[in-house]
PDB file of C-alpha atoms in Angstrom:
ATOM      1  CA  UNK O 354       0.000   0.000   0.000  1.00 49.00           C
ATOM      2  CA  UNK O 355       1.684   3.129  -0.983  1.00 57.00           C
ATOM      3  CA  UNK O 356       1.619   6.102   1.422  1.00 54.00           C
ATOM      4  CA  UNK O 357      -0.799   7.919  -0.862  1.00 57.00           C
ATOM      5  CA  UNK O 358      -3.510   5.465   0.030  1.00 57.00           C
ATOM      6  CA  UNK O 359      -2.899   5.146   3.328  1.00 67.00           C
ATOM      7  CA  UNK O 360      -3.339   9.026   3.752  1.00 71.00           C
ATOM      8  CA  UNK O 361      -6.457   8.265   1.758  1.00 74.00           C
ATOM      9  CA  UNK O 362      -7.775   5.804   3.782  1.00 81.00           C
ATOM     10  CA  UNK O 363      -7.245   7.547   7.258  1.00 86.00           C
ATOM     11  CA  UNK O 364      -8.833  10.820   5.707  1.00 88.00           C
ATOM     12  CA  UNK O 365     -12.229   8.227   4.513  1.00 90.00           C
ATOM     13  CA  UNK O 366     -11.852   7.401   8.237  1.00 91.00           C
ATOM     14  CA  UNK O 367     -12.443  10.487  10.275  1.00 92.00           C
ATOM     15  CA  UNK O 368     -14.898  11.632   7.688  1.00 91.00           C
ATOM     16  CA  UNK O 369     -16.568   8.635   8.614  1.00 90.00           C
ATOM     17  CA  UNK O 370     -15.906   9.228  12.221  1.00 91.00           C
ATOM     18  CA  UNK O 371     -17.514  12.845  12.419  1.00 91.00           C
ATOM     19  CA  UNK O 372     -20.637  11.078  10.340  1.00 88.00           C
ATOM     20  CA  UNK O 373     -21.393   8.296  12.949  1.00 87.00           C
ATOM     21  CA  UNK O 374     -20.822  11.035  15.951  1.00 88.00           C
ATOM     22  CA  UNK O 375     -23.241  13.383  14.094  1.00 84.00           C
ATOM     23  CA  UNK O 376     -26.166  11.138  13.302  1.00 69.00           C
ATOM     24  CA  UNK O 377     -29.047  12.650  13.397  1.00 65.00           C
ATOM     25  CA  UNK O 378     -28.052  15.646  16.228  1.00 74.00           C
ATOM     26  CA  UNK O 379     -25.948  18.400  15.946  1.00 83.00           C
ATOM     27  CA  UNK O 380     -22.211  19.086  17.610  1.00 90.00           C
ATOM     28  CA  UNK O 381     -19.683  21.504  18.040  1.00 92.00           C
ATOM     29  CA  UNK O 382     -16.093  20.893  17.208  1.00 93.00           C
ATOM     30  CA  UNK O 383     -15.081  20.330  20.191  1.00 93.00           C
ATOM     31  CA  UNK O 384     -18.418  18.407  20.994  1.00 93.00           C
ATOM     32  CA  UNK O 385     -17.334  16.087  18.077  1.00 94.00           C
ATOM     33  CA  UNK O 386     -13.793  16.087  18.863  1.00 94.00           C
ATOM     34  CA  UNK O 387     -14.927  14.196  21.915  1.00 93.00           C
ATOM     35  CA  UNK O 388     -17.315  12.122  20.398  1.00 92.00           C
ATOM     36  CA  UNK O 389     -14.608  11.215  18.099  1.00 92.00           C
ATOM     37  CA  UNK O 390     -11.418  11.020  19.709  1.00 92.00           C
ATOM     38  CA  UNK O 391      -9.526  13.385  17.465  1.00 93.00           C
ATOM     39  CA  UNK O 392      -8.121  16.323  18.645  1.00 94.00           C
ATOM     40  CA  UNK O 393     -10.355  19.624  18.247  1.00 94.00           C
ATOM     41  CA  UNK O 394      -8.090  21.624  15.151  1.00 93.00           C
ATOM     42  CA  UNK O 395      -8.605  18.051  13.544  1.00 94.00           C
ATOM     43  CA  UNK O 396     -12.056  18.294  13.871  1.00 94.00           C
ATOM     44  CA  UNK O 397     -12.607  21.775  13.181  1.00 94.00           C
ATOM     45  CA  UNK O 398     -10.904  21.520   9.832  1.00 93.00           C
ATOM     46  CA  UNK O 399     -11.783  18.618   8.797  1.00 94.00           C
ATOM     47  CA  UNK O 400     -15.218  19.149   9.009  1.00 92.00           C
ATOM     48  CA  UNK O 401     -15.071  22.614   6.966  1.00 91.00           C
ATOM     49  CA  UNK O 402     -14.059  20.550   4.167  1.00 90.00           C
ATOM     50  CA  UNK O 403     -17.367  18.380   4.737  1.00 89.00           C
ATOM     51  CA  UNK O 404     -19.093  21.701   4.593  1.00 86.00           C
ATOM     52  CA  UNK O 405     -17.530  22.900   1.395  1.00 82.00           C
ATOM     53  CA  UNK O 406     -18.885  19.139  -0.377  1.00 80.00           C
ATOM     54  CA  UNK O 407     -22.921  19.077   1.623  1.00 76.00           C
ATOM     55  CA  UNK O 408     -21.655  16.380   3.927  1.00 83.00           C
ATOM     56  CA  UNK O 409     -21.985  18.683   6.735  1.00 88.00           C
ATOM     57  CA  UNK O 410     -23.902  22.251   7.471  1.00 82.00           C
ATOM     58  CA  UNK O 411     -22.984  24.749  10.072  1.00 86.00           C
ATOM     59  CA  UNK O 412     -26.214  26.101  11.525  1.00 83.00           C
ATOM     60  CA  UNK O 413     -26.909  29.589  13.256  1.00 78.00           C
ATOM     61  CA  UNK O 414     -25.388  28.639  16.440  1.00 84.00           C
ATOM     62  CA  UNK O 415     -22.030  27.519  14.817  1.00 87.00           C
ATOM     63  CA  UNK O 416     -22.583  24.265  15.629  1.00 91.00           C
ATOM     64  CA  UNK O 417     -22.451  21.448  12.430  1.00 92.00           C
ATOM     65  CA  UNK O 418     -25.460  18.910  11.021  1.00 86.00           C
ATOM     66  CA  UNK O 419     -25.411  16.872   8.657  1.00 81.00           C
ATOM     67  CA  UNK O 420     -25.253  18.467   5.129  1.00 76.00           C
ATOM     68  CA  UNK O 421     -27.597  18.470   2.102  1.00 64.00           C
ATOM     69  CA  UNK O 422     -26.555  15.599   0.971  1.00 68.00           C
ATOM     70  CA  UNK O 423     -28.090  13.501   3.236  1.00 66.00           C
ATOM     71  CA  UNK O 424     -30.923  14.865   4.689  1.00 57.00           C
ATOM     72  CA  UNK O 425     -32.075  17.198   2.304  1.00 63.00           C
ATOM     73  CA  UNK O 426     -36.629  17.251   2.628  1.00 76.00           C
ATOM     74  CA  UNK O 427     -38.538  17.340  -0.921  1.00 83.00           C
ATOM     75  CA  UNK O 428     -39.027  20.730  -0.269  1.00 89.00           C
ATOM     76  CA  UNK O 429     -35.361  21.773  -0.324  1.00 89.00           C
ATOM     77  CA  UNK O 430     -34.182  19.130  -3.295  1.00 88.00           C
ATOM     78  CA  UNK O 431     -37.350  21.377  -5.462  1.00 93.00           C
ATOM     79  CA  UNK O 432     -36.349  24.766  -3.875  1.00 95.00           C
ATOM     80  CA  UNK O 433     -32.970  24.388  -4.267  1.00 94.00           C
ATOM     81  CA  UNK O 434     -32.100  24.728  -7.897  1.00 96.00           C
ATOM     82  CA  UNK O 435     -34.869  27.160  -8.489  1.00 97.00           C
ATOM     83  CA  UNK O 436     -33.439  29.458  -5.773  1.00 98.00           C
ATOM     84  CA  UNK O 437     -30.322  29.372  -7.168  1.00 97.00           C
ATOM     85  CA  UNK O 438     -31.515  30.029 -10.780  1.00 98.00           C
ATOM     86  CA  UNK O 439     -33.370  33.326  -9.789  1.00 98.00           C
ATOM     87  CA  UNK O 440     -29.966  34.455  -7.469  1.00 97.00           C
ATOM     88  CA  UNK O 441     -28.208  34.006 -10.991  1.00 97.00           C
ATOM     89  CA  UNK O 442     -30.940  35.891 -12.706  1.00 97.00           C
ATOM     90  CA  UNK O 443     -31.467  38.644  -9.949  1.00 97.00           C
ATOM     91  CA  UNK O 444     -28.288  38.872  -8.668  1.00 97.00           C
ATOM     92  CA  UNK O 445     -29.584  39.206  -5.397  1.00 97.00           C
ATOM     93  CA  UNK O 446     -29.874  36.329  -2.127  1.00 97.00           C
ATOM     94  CA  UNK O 447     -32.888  34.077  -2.087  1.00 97.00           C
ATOM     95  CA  UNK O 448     -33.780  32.432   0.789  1.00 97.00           C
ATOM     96  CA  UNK O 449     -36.677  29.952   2.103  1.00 97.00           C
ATOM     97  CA  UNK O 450     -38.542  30.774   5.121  1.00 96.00           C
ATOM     98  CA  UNK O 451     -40.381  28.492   6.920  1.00 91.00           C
ATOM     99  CA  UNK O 452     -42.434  29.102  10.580  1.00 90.00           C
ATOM    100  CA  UNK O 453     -41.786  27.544  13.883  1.00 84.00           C
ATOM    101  CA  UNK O 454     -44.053  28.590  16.648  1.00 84.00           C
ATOM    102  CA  UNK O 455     -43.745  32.118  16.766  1.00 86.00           C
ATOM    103  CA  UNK O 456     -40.761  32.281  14.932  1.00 90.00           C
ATOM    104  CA  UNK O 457     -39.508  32.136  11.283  1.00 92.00           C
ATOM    105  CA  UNK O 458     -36.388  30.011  10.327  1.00 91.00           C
ATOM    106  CA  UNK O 459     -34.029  30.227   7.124  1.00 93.00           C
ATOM    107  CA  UNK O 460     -34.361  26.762   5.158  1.00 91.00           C
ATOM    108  CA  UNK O 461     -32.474  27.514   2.414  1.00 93.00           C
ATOM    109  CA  UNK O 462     -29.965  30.637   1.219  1.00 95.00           C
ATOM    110  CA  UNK O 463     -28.478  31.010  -2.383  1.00 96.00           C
ATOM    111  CA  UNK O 464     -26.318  34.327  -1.441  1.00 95.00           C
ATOM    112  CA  UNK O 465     -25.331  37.070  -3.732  1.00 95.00           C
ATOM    113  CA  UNK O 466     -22.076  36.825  -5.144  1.00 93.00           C
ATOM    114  CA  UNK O 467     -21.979  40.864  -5.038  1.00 94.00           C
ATOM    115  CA  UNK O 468     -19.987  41.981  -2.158  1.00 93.00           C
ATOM    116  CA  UNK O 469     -21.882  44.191  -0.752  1.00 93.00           C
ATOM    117  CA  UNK O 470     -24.927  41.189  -0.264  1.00 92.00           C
ATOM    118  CA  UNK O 471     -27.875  40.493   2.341  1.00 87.00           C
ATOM    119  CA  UNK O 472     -26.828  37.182   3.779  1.00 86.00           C
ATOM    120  CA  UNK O 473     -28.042  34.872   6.791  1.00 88.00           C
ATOM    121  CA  UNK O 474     -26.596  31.245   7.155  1.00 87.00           C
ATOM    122  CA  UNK O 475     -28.854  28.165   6.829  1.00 87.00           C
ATOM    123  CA  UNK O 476     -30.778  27.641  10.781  1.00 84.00           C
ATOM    124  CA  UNK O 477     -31.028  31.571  11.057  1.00 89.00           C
ATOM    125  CA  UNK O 478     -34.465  32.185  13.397  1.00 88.00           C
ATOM    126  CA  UNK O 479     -35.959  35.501  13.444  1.00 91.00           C
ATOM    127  CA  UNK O 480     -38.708  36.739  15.259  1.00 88.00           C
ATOM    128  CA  UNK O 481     -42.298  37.323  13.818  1.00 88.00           C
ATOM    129  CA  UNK O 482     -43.660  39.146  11.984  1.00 86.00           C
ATOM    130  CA  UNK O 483     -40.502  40.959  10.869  1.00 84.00           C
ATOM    131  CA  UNK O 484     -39.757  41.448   7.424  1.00 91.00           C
ATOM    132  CA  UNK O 485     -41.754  40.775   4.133  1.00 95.00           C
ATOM    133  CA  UNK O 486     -41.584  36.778   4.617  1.00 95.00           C
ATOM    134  CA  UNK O 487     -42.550  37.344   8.211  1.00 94.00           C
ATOM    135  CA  UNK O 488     -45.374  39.115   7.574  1.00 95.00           C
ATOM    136  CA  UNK O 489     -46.620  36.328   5.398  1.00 96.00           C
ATOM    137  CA  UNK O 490     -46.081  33.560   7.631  1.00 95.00           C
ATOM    138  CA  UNK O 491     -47.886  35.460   9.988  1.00 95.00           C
ATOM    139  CA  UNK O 492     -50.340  36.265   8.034  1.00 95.00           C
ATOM    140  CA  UNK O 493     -50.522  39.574   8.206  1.00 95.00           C
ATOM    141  CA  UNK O 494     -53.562  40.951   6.514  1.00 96.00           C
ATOM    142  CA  UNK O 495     -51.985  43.939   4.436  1.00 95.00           C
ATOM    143  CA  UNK O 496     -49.056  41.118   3.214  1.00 96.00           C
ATOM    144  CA  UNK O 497     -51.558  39.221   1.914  1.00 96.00           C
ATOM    145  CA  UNK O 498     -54.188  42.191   0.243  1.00 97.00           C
ATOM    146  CA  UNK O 499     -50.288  42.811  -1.619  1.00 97.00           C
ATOM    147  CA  UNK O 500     -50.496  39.038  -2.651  1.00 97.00           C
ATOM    148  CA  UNK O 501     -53.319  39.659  -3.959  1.00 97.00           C
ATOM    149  CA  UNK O 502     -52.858  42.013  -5.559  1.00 97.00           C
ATOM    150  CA  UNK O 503     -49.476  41.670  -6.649  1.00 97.00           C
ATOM    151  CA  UNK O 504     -48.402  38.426  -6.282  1.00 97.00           C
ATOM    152  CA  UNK O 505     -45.764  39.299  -3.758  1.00 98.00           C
ATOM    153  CA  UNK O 506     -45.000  41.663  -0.452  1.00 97.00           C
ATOM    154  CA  UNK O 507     -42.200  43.970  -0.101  1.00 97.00           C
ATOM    155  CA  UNK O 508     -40.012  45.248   2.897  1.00 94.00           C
ATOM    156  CA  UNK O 509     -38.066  48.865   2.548  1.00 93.00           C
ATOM    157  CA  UNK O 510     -35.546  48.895   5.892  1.00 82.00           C
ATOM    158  CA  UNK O 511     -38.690  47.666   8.037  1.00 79.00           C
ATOM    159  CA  UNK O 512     -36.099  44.651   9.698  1.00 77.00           C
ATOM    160  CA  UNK O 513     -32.718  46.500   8.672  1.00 82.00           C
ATOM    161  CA  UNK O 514     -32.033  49.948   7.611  1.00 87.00           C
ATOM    162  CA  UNK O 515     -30.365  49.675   4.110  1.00 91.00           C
ATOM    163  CA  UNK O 516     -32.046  46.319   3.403  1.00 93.00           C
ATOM    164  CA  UNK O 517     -35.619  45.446   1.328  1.00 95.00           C
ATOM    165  CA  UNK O 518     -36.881  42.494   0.493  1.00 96.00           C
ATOM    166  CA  UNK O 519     -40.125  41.010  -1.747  1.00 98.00           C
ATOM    167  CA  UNK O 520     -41.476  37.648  -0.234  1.00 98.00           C
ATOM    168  CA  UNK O 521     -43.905  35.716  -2.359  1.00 98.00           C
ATOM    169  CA  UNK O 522     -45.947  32.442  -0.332  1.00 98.00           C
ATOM    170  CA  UNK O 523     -45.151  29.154  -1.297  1.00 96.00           C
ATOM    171  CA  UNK O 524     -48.549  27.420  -1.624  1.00 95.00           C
ATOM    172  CA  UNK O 525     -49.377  22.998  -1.340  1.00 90.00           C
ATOM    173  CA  UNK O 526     -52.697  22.647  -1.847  1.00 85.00           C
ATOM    174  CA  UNK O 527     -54.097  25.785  -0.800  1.00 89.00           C
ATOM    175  CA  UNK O 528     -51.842  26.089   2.273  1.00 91.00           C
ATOM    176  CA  UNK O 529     -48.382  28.234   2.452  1.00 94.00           C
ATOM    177  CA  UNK O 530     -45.901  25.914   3.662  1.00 92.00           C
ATOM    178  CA  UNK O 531     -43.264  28.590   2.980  1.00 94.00           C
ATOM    179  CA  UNK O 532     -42.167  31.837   1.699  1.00 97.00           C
ATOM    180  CA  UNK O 533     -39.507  32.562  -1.101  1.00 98.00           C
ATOM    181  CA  UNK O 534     -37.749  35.497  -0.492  1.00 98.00           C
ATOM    182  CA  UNK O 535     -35.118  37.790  -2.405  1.00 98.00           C
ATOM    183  CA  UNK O 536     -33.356  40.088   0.028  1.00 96.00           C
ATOM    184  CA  UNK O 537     -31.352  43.426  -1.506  1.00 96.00           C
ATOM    185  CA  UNK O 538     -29.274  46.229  -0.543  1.00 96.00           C
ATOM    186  CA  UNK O 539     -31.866  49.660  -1.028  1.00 95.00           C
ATOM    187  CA  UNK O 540     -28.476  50.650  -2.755  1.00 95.00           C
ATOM    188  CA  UNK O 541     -29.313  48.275  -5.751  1.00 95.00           C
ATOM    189  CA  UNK O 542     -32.899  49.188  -5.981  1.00 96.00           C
ATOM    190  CA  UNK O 543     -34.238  51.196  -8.986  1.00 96.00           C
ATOM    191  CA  UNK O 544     -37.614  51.924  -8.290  1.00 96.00           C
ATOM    192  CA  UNK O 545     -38.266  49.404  -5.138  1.00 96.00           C
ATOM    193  CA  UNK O 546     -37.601  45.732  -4.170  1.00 97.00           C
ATOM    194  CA  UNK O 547     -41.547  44.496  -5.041  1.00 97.00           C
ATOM    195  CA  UNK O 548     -41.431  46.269  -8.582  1.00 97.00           C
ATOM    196  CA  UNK O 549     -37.848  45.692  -9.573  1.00 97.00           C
ATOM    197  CA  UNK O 550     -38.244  41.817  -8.479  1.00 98.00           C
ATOM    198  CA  UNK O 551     -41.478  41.134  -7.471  1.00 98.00           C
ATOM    199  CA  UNK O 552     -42.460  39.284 -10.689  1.00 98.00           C
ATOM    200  CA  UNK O 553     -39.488  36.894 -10.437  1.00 98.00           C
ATOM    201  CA  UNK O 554     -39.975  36.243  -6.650  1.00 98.00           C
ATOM    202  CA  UNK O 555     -43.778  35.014  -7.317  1.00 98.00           C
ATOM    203  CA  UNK O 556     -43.028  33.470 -10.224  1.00 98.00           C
ATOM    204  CA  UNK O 557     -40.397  31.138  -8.748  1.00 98.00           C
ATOM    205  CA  UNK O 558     -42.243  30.752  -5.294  1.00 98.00           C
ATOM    206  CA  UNK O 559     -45.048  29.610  -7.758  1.00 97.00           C
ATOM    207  CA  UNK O 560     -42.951  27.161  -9.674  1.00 97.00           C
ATOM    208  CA  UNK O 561     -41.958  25.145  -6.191  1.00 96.00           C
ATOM    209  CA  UNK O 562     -45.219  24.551  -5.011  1.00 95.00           C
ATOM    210  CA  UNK O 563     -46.219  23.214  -8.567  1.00 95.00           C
ATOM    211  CA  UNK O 564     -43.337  20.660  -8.546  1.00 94.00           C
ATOM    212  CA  UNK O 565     -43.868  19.906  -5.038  1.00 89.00           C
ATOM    213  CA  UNK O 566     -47.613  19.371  -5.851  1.00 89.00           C
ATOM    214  CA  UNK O 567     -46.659  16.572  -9.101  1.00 89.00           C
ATOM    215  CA  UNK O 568     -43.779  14.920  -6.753  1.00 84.00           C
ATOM    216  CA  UNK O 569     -46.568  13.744  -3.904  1.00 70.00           C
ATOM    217  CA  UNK O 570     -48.745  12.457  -6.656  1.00 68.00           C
ATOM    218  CA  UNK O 571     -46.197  10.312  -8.133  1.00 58.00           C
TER     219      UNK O 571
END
């Protein structure tokens, strides 16, 4: 066995060290580092790298999951692609929303590649009814006369000074089980973040509760 291998090998080993000590929970470094018997640096770096290739996620508390590529819900496999297509065509982050309790949490986030960008990582929580998604998933009754209306909701610096946002719902059979939202720096907006986006936001938020909808029938 040549020593190329063997570094191989022993790197396929703690990757599949830090998997068993995850399971289904989430750690710290040092939690896993413990769990694992390597030493904490080890650990930290190692499992980086696992974040870079979806084997691992780091959630809002720093702490890592397993990634994408294992426990990734129908909802996020649909969402996924189509939030990244309408970054690429906006230029701007999109993000799922879903609520828990009295409390919204970041599903999904396909960040700007501007740098100046509106980002939160994957597990954020914010409180309702903040924001344009927010509002939605609280369903606040002016959100959803814009809906309506519009097909969408906008937020001008309501959560963040400097920061809008147009949310559209994502619907399953008559019920929002999410919101699709495209957050941007007021610096970027022309006329404001509903009219400059708002069509693209409610037609993508649209397009993931259709597929979502044919994949449950299959």
């Amino acid at each position: 066995m040549t020593e190329s291998t063997t570094t191989s090998n022993r790197m396929l080993e703690r990757v599949a060290l830090v998997l068993d000590a995850l399971d289904d929970s989430s750690a710290s470094a040092s939690e896993l580092a413990r769990r694992t018997g390597l030493s904490v640096s080890t650990v930290h770096r190692l499992a980086l790298s696992m974040v870079d290739y979806g084997f691992l996620r780091r959630v809002a508390d720093g702490n890592f999951k397993l990634g994408q590529r294992f426990v990734r819900s129908a909802l996020e496999s649909i969402a996924l692609p189509i939030l990244t297509e309408l970054r690429n065509k906006t230029g701007e982050t999109s993000q799922l929303w879903i609520r828990r309790g009295d409390r919204r949490f970041c599903q999904i986030t396909v960040d700007s590649q501007h740098e100046l960008k509106a980002t939160l990582p994957v597990g954020s929580s914010l409180d309702l009814p903040n924001g344009s998604s927010g509002r939605l998933l609280t369903h606040d009754l002016e959100a959803l006369e814009s809906v309506a209306e519009h097909g969408w909701v906008e937020s001008v610096g309501r959560r963040t000074p400097g920061l809008g946002s147009v949310s559209a719902p994502v619907m399953l059979r008559d019920q929002m089980i999410a919101t699709l939202c495209l957050a941007v720096p007021l610096s970027r907006v022309t006329e404001s973040p509903g009219r400059d986006f708002g069509e693209s936001v409610a037609r993508a938020a649209l397009q993931i509760g259709t597929e979502l909808d044919m994949s449950k029938k299959l």
